[in-house]
Amino acid sequence: MSIKTNKNINIVNKLNNIISENLDVYFQPQYSLKTNEMFGAEALIRLKNNDSKTFQPKKIIQSAEKFNLIEKISEIVLDNSCKTIKQTCIKVSVNISATQIIDENLIEIIQKYIKKYSIDPSLLTLEITETEFISNFKKAKKNIDKIKSLGVMIALDDFGIKYSSLAYISKLQFDYIKIDRSFLNGKKNKTIVISVIEMAKKLNLITVAEGVETLNQMKFLENNGCQVIQGYYYSKPLPYEEYLRFINSK
Ligand code: C2E
Ligand code: CA
Ligand code: CA
């Protein structure tokens, strides 16, 4: 047991160090098919000075959740994102993990950064996935309602890949639905995408298609009324300075 405890202490120390010293926030631009201009961006964590394709944000997030360090990551991402919103006046979406969407501290943290940079809260979006609220729906709903009352937007991320209970869409106040990239290929999947876009339109939700890599995929989405695309076709996630250059080139 003591070997295990020592091992865990080592992991926590290493992770703490990575988060404090080496975490960077990249921004992936999103494109509006309605207005034919940039729509906003999603904030995604990366490691500083590390172009390695082996870095998996999901693994860091999972470990941070396990060792109670997720709040630290969210604070860094929210601080960077709200600062970027202040400097660019362009929307930024931030991913919120499972443990945090049911954490009462989340509201205070969000308020802190909106106030710190005195930004328009509607330029900030929080992205959550179904797995995150399904285990504790009541607590998640309470938090989501509070976040909405601050004027912040909510996106349902990775729609379609897990349970996709339609009941949640009517019970929670979402503004955006993000369609997972696994639906962009294959005839049957395309039929599903068309139906999701139709449903979202009727519910006044904006659809964002993720992982758009080709002109064909973009055209298909445009022809079927999808409002926003995100993916390598428009831009990969960019470090802050490159992101600013990207905006200025538009
Ligand atoms: P996600 O929220 O679904 O983020 C979209 C993922 O798709 C990102 O992976 C992005 O780099 C990738 N992507 C974007 N365009 C394309 C494309 O055209 N093709 C392909 N193949 N992939 C594309 P990434 O950066 O590896 O992040 C993985 C996941 O890690 C995210 O999935 C999100 O769940 C989590 N994550 C990343 N940053 C954060 C964070 O700050 N907080 C939390 N809680 N989770 C985060
Ligand atoms: Ca996301
Ligand atoms: Ca996603």
Coordinates of C-alpha atoms and ligand atoms in Angstrom, one line a residue:
M1 CA 0.0 0.0 0.0
S2 CA 2.8 2.3 0.9
I3 CA 4.5 1.7 -2.5
K4 CA 1.2 2.5 -4.2
T5 CA 0.9 5.7 -2.1
N6 CA 4.4 6.8 -3.0
K7 CA 3.8 6.1 -6.6
N8 CA 0.6 8.2 -6.5
I9 CA 2.5 11.1 -4.8
N10 CA 5.1 11.0 -7.6
I11 CA 2.4 11.1 -10.3
V12 CA 0.6 14.0 -8.5
N13 CA 3.8 16.0 -8.2
K14 CA 4.7 15.4 -11.9
L15 CA 1.2 16.3 -13.0
N16 CA 1.2 19.4 -10.9
N17 CA 4.4 20.4 -12.4
I18 CA 3.2 19.8 -15.9
I19 CA 0.1 21.8 -15.3
S20 CA 1.8 24.8 -13.6
E21 CA 4.9 25.0 -15.9
N22 CA 4.1 23.4 -19.2
L23 CA 0.5 23.8 -20.1
D24 CA -0.3 25.8 -23.1
V25 CA -3.7 26.7 -24.6
Y26 CA -4.2 26.6 -28.4
F27 CA -7.2 28.0 -30.3
Q28 CA -8.9 26.2 -33.2
P29 CA -10.8 28.6 -35.4
Q30 CA -14.4 27.8 -36.4
Y31 CA -16.0 29.0 -39.6
S32 CA -19.6 30.2 -40.1
L33 CA -21.1 28.7 -43.3
K34 CA -23.9 31.3 -43.0
T35 CA -21.9 34.5 -42.9
N36 CA -18.8 33.1 -44.6
E37 CA -16.5 34.5 -41.9
M38 CA -14.8 33.3 -38.8
F39 CA -17.3 32.3 -36.1
G40 CA -15.1 31.7 -33.0
A41 CA -12.6 29.2 -31.7
E42 CA -12.3 26.2 -29.3
A43 CA -9.6 26.3 -26.6
L44 CA -7.6 23.1 -26.4
I45 CA -4.7 22.2 -24.1
R46 CA -1.3 21.4 -25.4
L47 CA 2.2 21.1 -23.8
K48 CA 4.6 24.1 -24.2
N49 CA 7.4 23.6 -26.7
N50 CA 6.1 20.2 -27.6
D51 CA 4.9 19.5 -31.1
S52 CA 4.7 15.8 -30.3
K53 CA 1.7 14.1 -31.9
T54 CA 1.8 11.6 -29.1
F55 CA 0.5 14.2 -26.5
Q56 CA -3.1 13.3 -25.7
P57 CA -5.1 16.0 -23.9
K58 CA -7.7 13.4 -22.9
K59 CA -5.1 11.5 -20.9
I60 CA -4.0 14.5 -18.9
I61 CA -7.6 15.5 -18.3
Q62 CA -8.4 12.0 -17.0
S63 CA -5.4 11.9 -14.7
A64 CA -6.1 15.5 -13.5
E65 CA -9.7 14.4 -12.6
K66 CA -8.5 11.4 -10.8
F67 CA -6.0 13.4 -8.6
N68 CA -8.2 16.4 -8.0
L69 CA -6.2 18.7 -10.3
I70 CA -8.8 19.5 -12.9
E71 CA -9.8 22.8 -11.4
K72 CA -6.2 24.0 -11.9
I73 CA -6.4 23.1 -15.6
S74 CA -9.8 24.8 -16.0
E75 CA -8.6 28.0 -14.3
I76 CA -5.6 28.2 -16.7
V77 CA -7.8 27.5 -19.8
L78 CA -10.5 30.0 -18.6
D79 CA -7.9 32.7 -17.8
N80 CA -6.3 32.3 -21.2
S81 CA -9.6 32.1 -23.0
C82 CA -11.2 35.2 -21.3
K83 CA -8.0 37.2 -21.9
T84 CA -8.1 36.1 -25.6
I85 CA -11.8 37.1 -25.8
K86 CA -10.9 40.5 -24.3
Q87 CA -8.1 41.0 -26.9
T88 CA -10.0 39.8 -30.0
C89 CA -13.7 40.2 -29.3
I90 CA -14.2 36.8 -30.9
K91 CA -16.1 33.9 -29.2
V92 CA -14.1 31.2 -27.4
S93 CA -15.4 27.7 -26.3
V94 CA -13.9 26.0 -23.3
N95 CA -14.2 22.3 -22.5
I96 CA -15.6 21.4 -19.0
S97 CA -14.9 18.0 -17.6
A98 CA -17.2 15.5 -15.9
T99 CA -16.3 16.3 -12.3
Q100 CA -16.6 20.0 -12.8
I101 CA -20.0 20.4 -14.3
I102 CA -21.4 19.1 -11.0
D103 CA -19.0 21.2 -8.9
E104 CA -20.6 24.3 -7.2
N105 CA -17.2 26.1 -7.4
L106 CA -17.5 26.2 -11.2
I107 CA -19.8 29.2 -11.2
E108 CA -17.5 31.3 -9.0
I109 CA -14.5 30.4 -11.2
I110 CA -16.4 31.4 -14.4
Q111 CA -17.5 34.7 -12.8
K112 CA -14.0 35.4 -11.6
Y113 CA -12.6 35.4 -15.1
I114 CA -15.5 37.2 -16.8
K115 CA -14.9 39.9 -14.2
K116 CA -11.1 39.9 -14.4
Y117 CA -11.2 40.7 -18.1
S118 CA -14.7 42.4 -18.1
I119 CA -15.8 40.5 -21.1
D120 CA -19.2 40.1 -22.7
P121 CA -20.3 36.7 -21.2
S122 CA -22.1 35.7 -24.3
L123 CA -18.7 35.4 -26.1
L124 CA -17.8 32.6 -23.7
T125 CA -19.1 29.0 -24.4
L126 CA -18.7 26.0 -22.1
E127 CA -18.6 22.6 -23.9
I128 CA -20.0 19.6 -22.0
T129 CA -20.6 16.0 -23.1
E130 CA -23.5 13.8 -22.2
T131 CA -21.4 11.5 -20.1
E132 CA -20.6 14.5 -17.9
F133 CA -24.1 15.2 -16.8
I134 CA -25.8 11.8 -17.1
S135 CA -24.4 10.5 -13.8
N136 CA -25.7 13.4 -11.8
F137 CA -28.4 15.1 -13.8
K138 CA -29.9 17.2 -11.0
K139 CA -26.6 18.8 -10.0
A140 CA -25.5 19.3 -13.6
K141 CA -28.9 21.0 -14.5
K142 CA -28.6 23.3 -11.5
N143 CA -25.1 24.4 -12.5
I144 CA -26.0 24.7 -16.2
D145 CA -29.0 26.9 -15.3
K146 CA -26.7 29.1 -13.1
I147 CA -24.2 29.4 -15.9
K148 CA -26.9 30.4 -18.4
S149 CA -28.1 33.1 -16.0
L150 CA -24.6 34.6 -16.2
G151 CA -25.2 35.0 -19.9
V152 CA -22.6 32.3 -20.9
M153 CA -23.4 29.9 -23.8
I154 CA -23.5 26.1 -23.5
A155 CA -22.6 23.6 -26.2
L156 CA -23.5 19.9 -26.1
D157 CA -20.2 18.4 -27.3
D158 CA -19.6 15.1 -29.2
F159 CA -23.3 14.7 -29.9
G160 CA -24.3 11.3 -31.1
I161 CA -21.4 9.1 -29.9
K162 CA -22.7 7.9 -26.5
Y163 CA -26.3 7.9 -25.2
S164 CA -27.8 10.8 -27.1
S165 CA -30.9 10.9 -25.0
L166 CA -33.1 13.4 -26.7
A167 CA -34.8 14.1 -23.3
Y168 CA -31.7 16.0 -22.2
I169 CA -31.9 18.4 -25.1
S170 CA -35.3 19.6 -24.1
K171 CA -34.4 19.7 -20.3
L172 CA -31.1 21.5 -20.5
Q173 CA -30.6 25.0 -22.0
F174 CA -28.1 24.3 -24.8
D175 CA -27.2 26.9 -27.4
Y176 CA -25.0 24.7 -29.6
I177 CA -24.9 21.1 -30.7
K178 CA -21.5 19.8 -31.8
I179 CA -21.8 16.9 -34.1
D180 CA -18.9 14.4 -33.7
R181 CA -16.6 13.9 -36.6
S182 CA -17.3 10.1 -36.8
F183 CA -20.6 11.1 -38.5
L184 CA -19.0 12.8 -41.4
N185 CA -18.3 9.6 -43.4
G186 CA -20.7 6.9 -44.7
K187 CA -24.1 7.1 -46.3
K188 CA -26.1 6.2 -43.1
N189 CA -24.1 8.6 -41.0
K190 CA -24.8 11.4 -43.4
T191 CA -28.5 10.8 -43.1
I192 CA -28.1 11.1 -39.3
V193 CA -26.3 14.4 -39.7
I194 CA -29.1 15.8 -41.9
S195 CA -31.7 14.8 -39.3
V196 CA -29.6 16.3 -36.4
I197 CA -29.3 19.6 -38.3
E198 CA -33.0 19.6 -38.9
M199 CA -33.9 18.9 -35.3
A200 CA -31.4 21.5 -34.0
K201 CA -32.9 24.1 -36.3
K202 CA -36.4 23.5 -35.0
L203 CA -35.1 23.8 -31.5
N204 CA -33.2 27.0 -32.3
L205 CA -29.9 25.4 -31.6
I206 CA -26.8 26.2 -33.7
T207 CA -25.1 23.1 -35.1
V208 CA -21.3 22.9 -35.2
A209 CA -19.7 20.1 -37.2
E210 CA -16.4 18.9 -35.8
G211 CA -13.4 17.3 -37.6
V212 CA -14.2 18.7 -41.0
E213 CA -11.2 17.9 -43.1
T214 CA -12.3 18.1 -46.8
L215 CA -14.0 20.4 -49.2
N216 CA -16.6 17.6 -49.9
Q217 CA -17.5 17.4 -46.2
M218 CA -17.8 21.2 -46.0
K219 CA -20.0 21.3 -49.1
F220 CA -22.2 18.5 -47.7
L221 CA -22.7 20.4 -44.5
E222 CA -23.3 23.7 -46.2
N223 CA -25.9 22.2 -48.5
N224 CA -27.7 20.7 -45.5
G225 CA -27.9 23.9 -43.4
C226 CA -25.2 23.3 -40.9
Q227 CA -24.2 26.7 -39.5
V228 CA -20.6 26.3 -38.3
I229 CA -17.7 24.0 -39.1
Q230 CA -14.5 23.2 -37.2
G231 CA -11.6 21.1 -38.5
Y232 CA -8.4 20.9 -40.3
Y233 CA -10.1 22.0 -43.5
Y234 CA -10.4 25.5 -42.1
S235 CA -7.6 25.4 -39.5
K236 CA -5.8 23.2 -37.1
P237 CA -5.5 24.3 -33.4
L238 CA -3.1 27.2 -33.3
P239 CA -0.8 28.6 -30.6
Y240 CA -1.9 32.0 -29.4
E241 CA 0.4 34.2 -31.5
E242 CA -0.4 32.2 -34.7
Y243 CA -4.1 32.4 -33.8
L244 CA -3.8 36.2 -33.7
R245 CA -2.1 36.2 -37.1
F246 CA -4.9 33.9 -38.4
I247 CA -7.5 36.4 -37.3
N248 CA -5.6 39.4 -38.8
S249 CA -5.3 37.6 -42.1
K250 CA -9.1 37.2 -42.4
Ligands
C2E1 P1 -13.0 17.6 -28.2 O1 -13.5 18.6 -27.2 O2 -13.9 16.8 -29.0 O3 -12.0 18.4 -29.1 C1 -11.9 18.3 -30.5 C2 -10.7 17.4 -30.9 O4 -10.7 17.2 -32.3 C3 -9.4 18.0 -30.5 O5 -8.5 17.0 -30.1 C4 -8.9 18.6 -31.9 O6 -7.5 18.8 -32.0 C5 -9.4 17.5 -32.8 N1 -9.6 18.0 -34.2 C6 -10.0 19.2 -34.6 N2 -10.2 19.2 -35.9 C7 -9.9 18.0 -36.4 C8 -9.9 17.4 -37.7 O7 -10.2 18.0 -38.7 N3 -9.6 16.1 -37.8 C9 -9.2 15.3 -36.7 N4 -8.9 14.1 -36.8 N5 -9.2 15.9 -35.4 C10 -9.6 17.2 -35.3 P2 -7.5 17.2 -28.9 O8 -6.9 18.5 -28.9 O9 -6.6 16.0 -29.0 O10 -8.4 17.0 -27.7 C11 -9.0 15.8 -27.3 C12 -10.0 16.0 -26.2 O11 -9.4 16.4 -25.0 C13 -11.1 17.1 -26.5 O12 -12.0 16.6 -27.4 C14 -11.6 17.3 -25.1 O13 -12.5 16.3 -24.7 C15 -10.3 17.1 -24.3 N6 -9.8 18.5 -24.0 C16 -8.9 19.3 -24.7 N7 -8.7 20.4 -24.0 C17 -9.4 20.4 -22.9 C18 -9.6 21.3 -21.8 O14 -9.0 22.4 -21.7 N8 -10.4 20.9 -20.8 C19 -11.1 19.7 -20.8 N9 -11.9 19.4 -19.8 N10 -10.9 18.8 -21.8 C20 -10.1 19.2 -22.8
CA2 CA -14.9 20.1 -27.3
CA3 CA -16.0 17.2 -29.6

